[in-house]
Amino acid sequence: MLLSFHSYKGGTGKTTLVGNLGVLLARDGSKVCIVDTDVNGPGLHSLFDIKYDLTLIDFLQGRCRAQDVVYKHDHEGIELYIVPTRACEEDISSLFNTPGEAREKMSELIKVLQRDLSIEHLLFDCSPGINRSSLLTMNLVDKATIICTVDVQDIRGTYILSSMAEKLGTRANLLFNRTPGDKQKEIDEVIKDFSNKLGTDLLGSIAFDDYVARAWSRKLVMEEDPECDYCLQLRSIAEKLV
């Protein structure tokens, strides 16, 4: 399954969620690859402590093969692979003459991963905001998940992202992250109403977790303590998603 993860604003915990979700799916026996398409603020390489030579950008610019930018994450024998990226001033589409060329190159990467590694779940960590890179990826996947916080500006931006997904014909899911744990019942009612108005599938919400916050986006709590509160909430989300 091809899954993309988006947010209107930065700081929603998107990369942390995608990384831990990838570990969860791999622990359950699936072959998983996570692709970092956030070329303006890449973070997956830090989360997985990857020392890379070549990245997604090098492949897109024709300097190497797709196989050269795939790095295996070695942990307890799980089948998890990472395609990191490096910071870039342009977005992915700007590297090509036409959007069609960009789509073709990304499709090539997907085919190689599925053919050579038998990847079952391919996760894309996309750039925050409404940009061509994010929309390009959204148009390639089976499901797009929009990660939102209980912030008024973020919610307004999520409405726009959801509308874009609808225009592209991509099924959109909505997930609220880092919600205040002491007001979970009231928040659940608000986000359910918001999801109904958007017409999106509501995956649910994940409460703010001090354990995850203390990780500073430098380690994976799903590896350290898969039974922690955050991980149990994430497992519930994963069951609905895949």
Coordinates of C-alpha atoms in Angstrom, one line a residue:
M1 CA 0.0 0.0 0.0
L2 CA 1.2 3.5 -0.9
L3 CA 0.6 5.9 2.0
S4 CA 1.5 9.6 2.2
F5 CA 1.6 11.8 5.3
H6 CA 1.0 15.5 5.2
S7 CA 0.5 18.5 7.5
Y8 CA -0.3 22.1 6.9
K9 CA 2.2 23.3 9.5
G10 CA 5.4 22.0 10.8
G11 CA 5.7 20.8 14.4
T12 CA 2.7 18.4 14.2
G13 CA 4.9 15.3 15.0
K14 CA 4.5 14.0 11.5
T15 CA 8.0 12.6 11.0
T16 CA 8.1 11.0 14.4
L17 CA 4.7 9.4 13.7
V18 CA 5.7 8.1 10.3
G19 CA 9.0 6.7 11.6
N20 CA 7.4 4.8 14.5
L21 CA 4.5 3.6 12.2
G22 CA 7.1 2.2 9.8
V23 CA 8.7 0.3 12.7
L24 CA 5.4 -1.0 13.9
L25 CA 4.4 -2.3 10.5
A26 CA 7.8 -4.0 10.1
R27 CA 7.6 -5.5 13.5
D28 CA 4.3 -7.0 12.5
G29 CA 6.0 -8.8 9.6
S30 CA 5.5 -6.4 6.7
K31 CA 8.3 -5.2 4.4
V32 CA 8.3 -1.5 4.7
C33 CA 10.1 1.5 3.1
I34 CA 9.8 5.1 4.2
V35 CA 10.7 7.8 1.7
D36 CA 11.6 11.3 2.9
T37 CA 10.2 13.8 0.4
D38 CA 10.4 16.7 2.8
V39 CA 13.3 18.3 0.9
N40 CA 13.0 21.6 2.7
G41 CA 13.4 20.1 6.2
P42 CA 14.4 16.4 6.1
G43 CA 14.4 14.6 9.4
L44 CA 14.1 10.8 8.8
H45 CA 17.9 10.4 8.6
S46 CA 18.2 11.8 12.1
L47 CA 15.4 9.7 13.5
F48 CA 16.9 6.5 12.1
D49 CA 20.5 7.6 12.6
I50 CA 21.4 7.1 8.9
K51 CA 24.8 8.0 7.6
Y52 CA 24.2 8.5 3.9
D53 CA 26.2 9.2 0.8
L54 CA 23.5 9.4 -1.8
T55 CA 19.9 10.5 -1.3
L56 CA 16.5 10.9 -3.1
I57 CA 17.7 14.1 -4.6
D58 CA 20.7 12.4 -6.3
F59 CA 18.4 9.8 -7.8
L60 CA 15.9 12.4 -9.0
Q61 CA 18.7 14.3 -10.6
G62 CA 20.0 11.2 -12.4
R63 CA 23.3 10.9 -10.6
C64 CA 22.6 7.4 -9.4
R65 CA 20.3 4.4 -9.5
A66 CA 17.2 4.0 -7.3
Q67 CA 18.9 1.1 -5.5
D68 CA 21.8 3.4 -4.4
V69 CA 19.6 5.6 -2.2
V70 CA 17.9 2.8 -0.2
Y71 CA 19.3 2.1 3.3
K72 CA 18.3 -0.8 5.4
H73 CA 17.5 -0.1 9.1
D74 CA 18.9 -2.9 11.1
H75 CA 16.9 -3.7 14.2
E76 CA 15.9 -7.1 15.4
G77 CA 15.8 -8.5 11.8
I78 CA 12.8 -6.4 10.7
E79 CA 12.4 -5.6 7.0
L80 CA 12.5 -1.8 7.1
Y81 CA 14.2 0.5 4.5
I82 CA 14.7 4.2 4.4
V83 CA 15.2 6.6 1.4
P84 CA 16.6 9.7 3.0
T85 CA 16.8 13.2 1.3
R86 CA 19.0 16.2 1.8
A87 CA 17.9 19.8 2.2
C88 CA 17.2 21.5 -1.1
E89 CA 16.0 25.0 -1.9
E90 CA 13.7 23.8 -4.7
D91 CA 10.8 21.4 -4.3
I92 CA 10.9 18.0 -6.2
S93 CA 8.9 19.3 -9.1
S94 CA 11.3 22.1 -9.7
L95 CA 14.0 19.6 -10.5
F96 CA 12.2 18.7 -13.7
N97 CA 10.9 20.5 -16.8
T98 CA 7.4 19.3 -16.4
P99 CA 5.2 17.8 -13.6
G100 CA 4.9 14.7 -15.8
E101 CA 8.6 14.1 -15.7
A102 CA 8.7 14.4 -11.9
R103 CA 5.8 11.9 -11.6
E104 CA 7.5 9.5 -13.9
K105 CA 10.7 9.6 -11.9
M106 CA 8.9 9.0 -8.6
S107 CA 7.0 6.2 -10.1
E108 CA 10.3 4.6 -11.2
L109 CA 11.5 4.7 -7.6
I110 CA 8.2 3.0 -6.4
K111 CA 8.5 0.3 -9.0
V112 CA 12.1 -0.5 -8.1
L113 CA 11.3 -0.7 -4.4
Q114 CA 8.3 -3.0 -5.0
R115 CA 10.2 -5.2 -7.5
D116 CA 13.6 -5.6 -5.9
L117 CA 12.6 -5.5 -2.2
S118 CA 9.0 -6.7 -2.4
I119 CA 7.9 -3.7 -0.4
E120 CA 4.4 -4.1 0.9
H121 CA 3.9 -0.7 2.6
L122 CA 5.6 2.4 1.2
L123 CA 5.3 5.5 3.4
F124 CA 6.1 9.0 2.2
D125 CA 7.0 11.7 4.8
C126 CA 5.9 14.9 2.9
S127 CA 6.8 18.5 3.2
P128 CA 4.5 20.6 5.4
G129 CA 2.2 23.1 3.7
I130 CA 0.6 23.2 0.3
N131 CA 3.4 22.8 -2.2
R132 CA 4.1 21.0 -5.5
S133 CA 6.2 18.2 -3.9
S134 CA 3.5 17.3 -1.4
L135 CA 0.7 17.4 -4.0
L136 CA 2.8 15.3 -6.4
T137 CA 3.2 12.6 -3.8
M138 CA -0.4 12.8 -2.8
N139 CA -1.4 12.1 -6.4
L140 CA 0.7 8.9 -6.4
V141 CA -0.6 7.1 -3.4
D142 CA -3.5 5.0 -2.3
K143 CA -4.3 7.0 0.8
A144 CA -3.2 10.4 2.1
T145 CA -3.2 11.1 5.8
I146 CA -3.4 14.7 7.0
I147 CA -1.9 15.1 10.4
C148 CA -3.3 18.1 12.3
T149 CA -3.1 19.6 15.8
V150 CA -5.9 21.4 17.7
D151 CA -4.7 24.8 16.4
V152 CA -7.1 27.1 14.6
Q153 CA -4.7 28.0 11.8
D154 CA -3.7 24.3 11.4
I155 CA -7.3 23.2 11.2
R156 CA -8.0 25.8 8.5
G157 CA -5.0 24.6 6.5
T158 CA -6.1 21.0 6.9
Y159 CA -9.4 22.0 5.3
I160 CA -7.4 23.2 2.2
L161 CA -5.3 20.1 2.1
S162 CA -8.4 17.9 2.3
S163 CA -9.9 19.8 -0.6
M164 CA -6.8 19.3 -2.7
A165 CA -6.8 15.6 -2.0
E166 CA -10.4 15.5 -3.2
K167 CA -9.5 17.3 -6.4
L168 CA -6.7 14.8 -7.1
G169 CA -9.0 11.9 -6.5
T170 CA -7.0 10.6 -3.5
R171 CA -8.7 9.2 -0.5
A172 CA -7.9 11.4 2.5
N173 CA -7.7 10.4 6.2
L174 CA -7.5 12.8 9.1
L175 CA -5.4 12.2 12.2
F176 CA -5.1 14.6 15.1
N177 CA -1.8 14.4 16.9
R178 CA -0.4 15.8 20.1
T179 CA -3.8 16.5 21.6
P180 CA -4.1 17.6 25.3
G181 CA -4.6 14.4 27.2
D182 CA -6.6 16.1 30.0
K183 CA -9.3 17.2 27.5
Q184 CA -9.5 14.1 25.3
K185 CA -13.2 13.6 25.5
E186 CA -14.1 17.1 24.5
I187 CA -11.5 17.1 21.8
D188 CA -12.7 13.8 20.4
E189 CA -16.2 15.3 19.9
V190 CA -14.8 18.4 18.2
I191 CA -12.6 16.5 15.8
K192 CA -15.3 14.0 14.9
D193 CA -17.6 16.9 14.0
F194 CA -14.8 18.5 12.0
S195 CA -14.1 15.3 10.1
N196 CA -17.8 14.9 9.2
K197 CA -17.8 18.5 7.8
L198 CA -14.7 17.7 5.7
G199 CA -16.0 14.4 4.5
T200 CA -12.8 12.6 5.4
D201 CA -12.2 9.4 7.2
L202 CA -11.2 10.1 10.8
L203 CA -8.4 7.8 12.0
G204 CA -8.6 9.2 15.5
S205 CA -6.3 11.2 17.7
I206 CA -3.1 10.6 19.6
A207 CA -2.5 12.4 22.9
F208 CA 0.6 14.5 23.6
D209 CA 3.2 12.2 25.2
D210 CA 6.1 13.4 27.4
Y211 CA 8.0 10.2 26.6
V212 CA 7.9 10.9 22.9
A213 CA 8.7 14.6 23.4
R214 CA 11.8 13.7 25.4
A215 CA 13.1 11.6 22.5
W216 CA 13.7 14.9 20.6
S217 CA 13.1 13.3 17.2
R218 CA 16.4 11.4 17.7
K219 CA 15.1 7.9 18.7
L220 CA 12.2 5.6 18.0
V221 CA 10.0 4.8 21.0
M222 CA 8.4 1.9 19.1
E223 CA 11.8 0.2 19.3
E224 CA 12.5 1.1 22.9
D225 CA 9.1 0.5 24.5
P226 CA 6.5 -0.9 22.0
E227 CA 3.9 -1.1 24.9
C228 CA 4.1 2.6 25.9
D229 CA 0.9 4.7 25.7
Y230 CA 2.0 6.4 22.5
C231 CA 2.8 3.1 20.8
L232 CA -0.5 1.6 21.8
Q233 CA -2.4 4.6 20.4
L234 CA -0.4 4.3 17.2
R235 CA -1.2 0.7 16.8
S236 CA -4.9 1.5 16.9
I237 CA -4.3 4.1 14.1
A238 CA -2.3 1.5 12.1
E239 CA -5.1 -1.0 12.3
K240 CA -7.6 1.5 10.7
L241 CA -5.1 2.7 8.1
V242 CA -3.9 -0.6 6.6

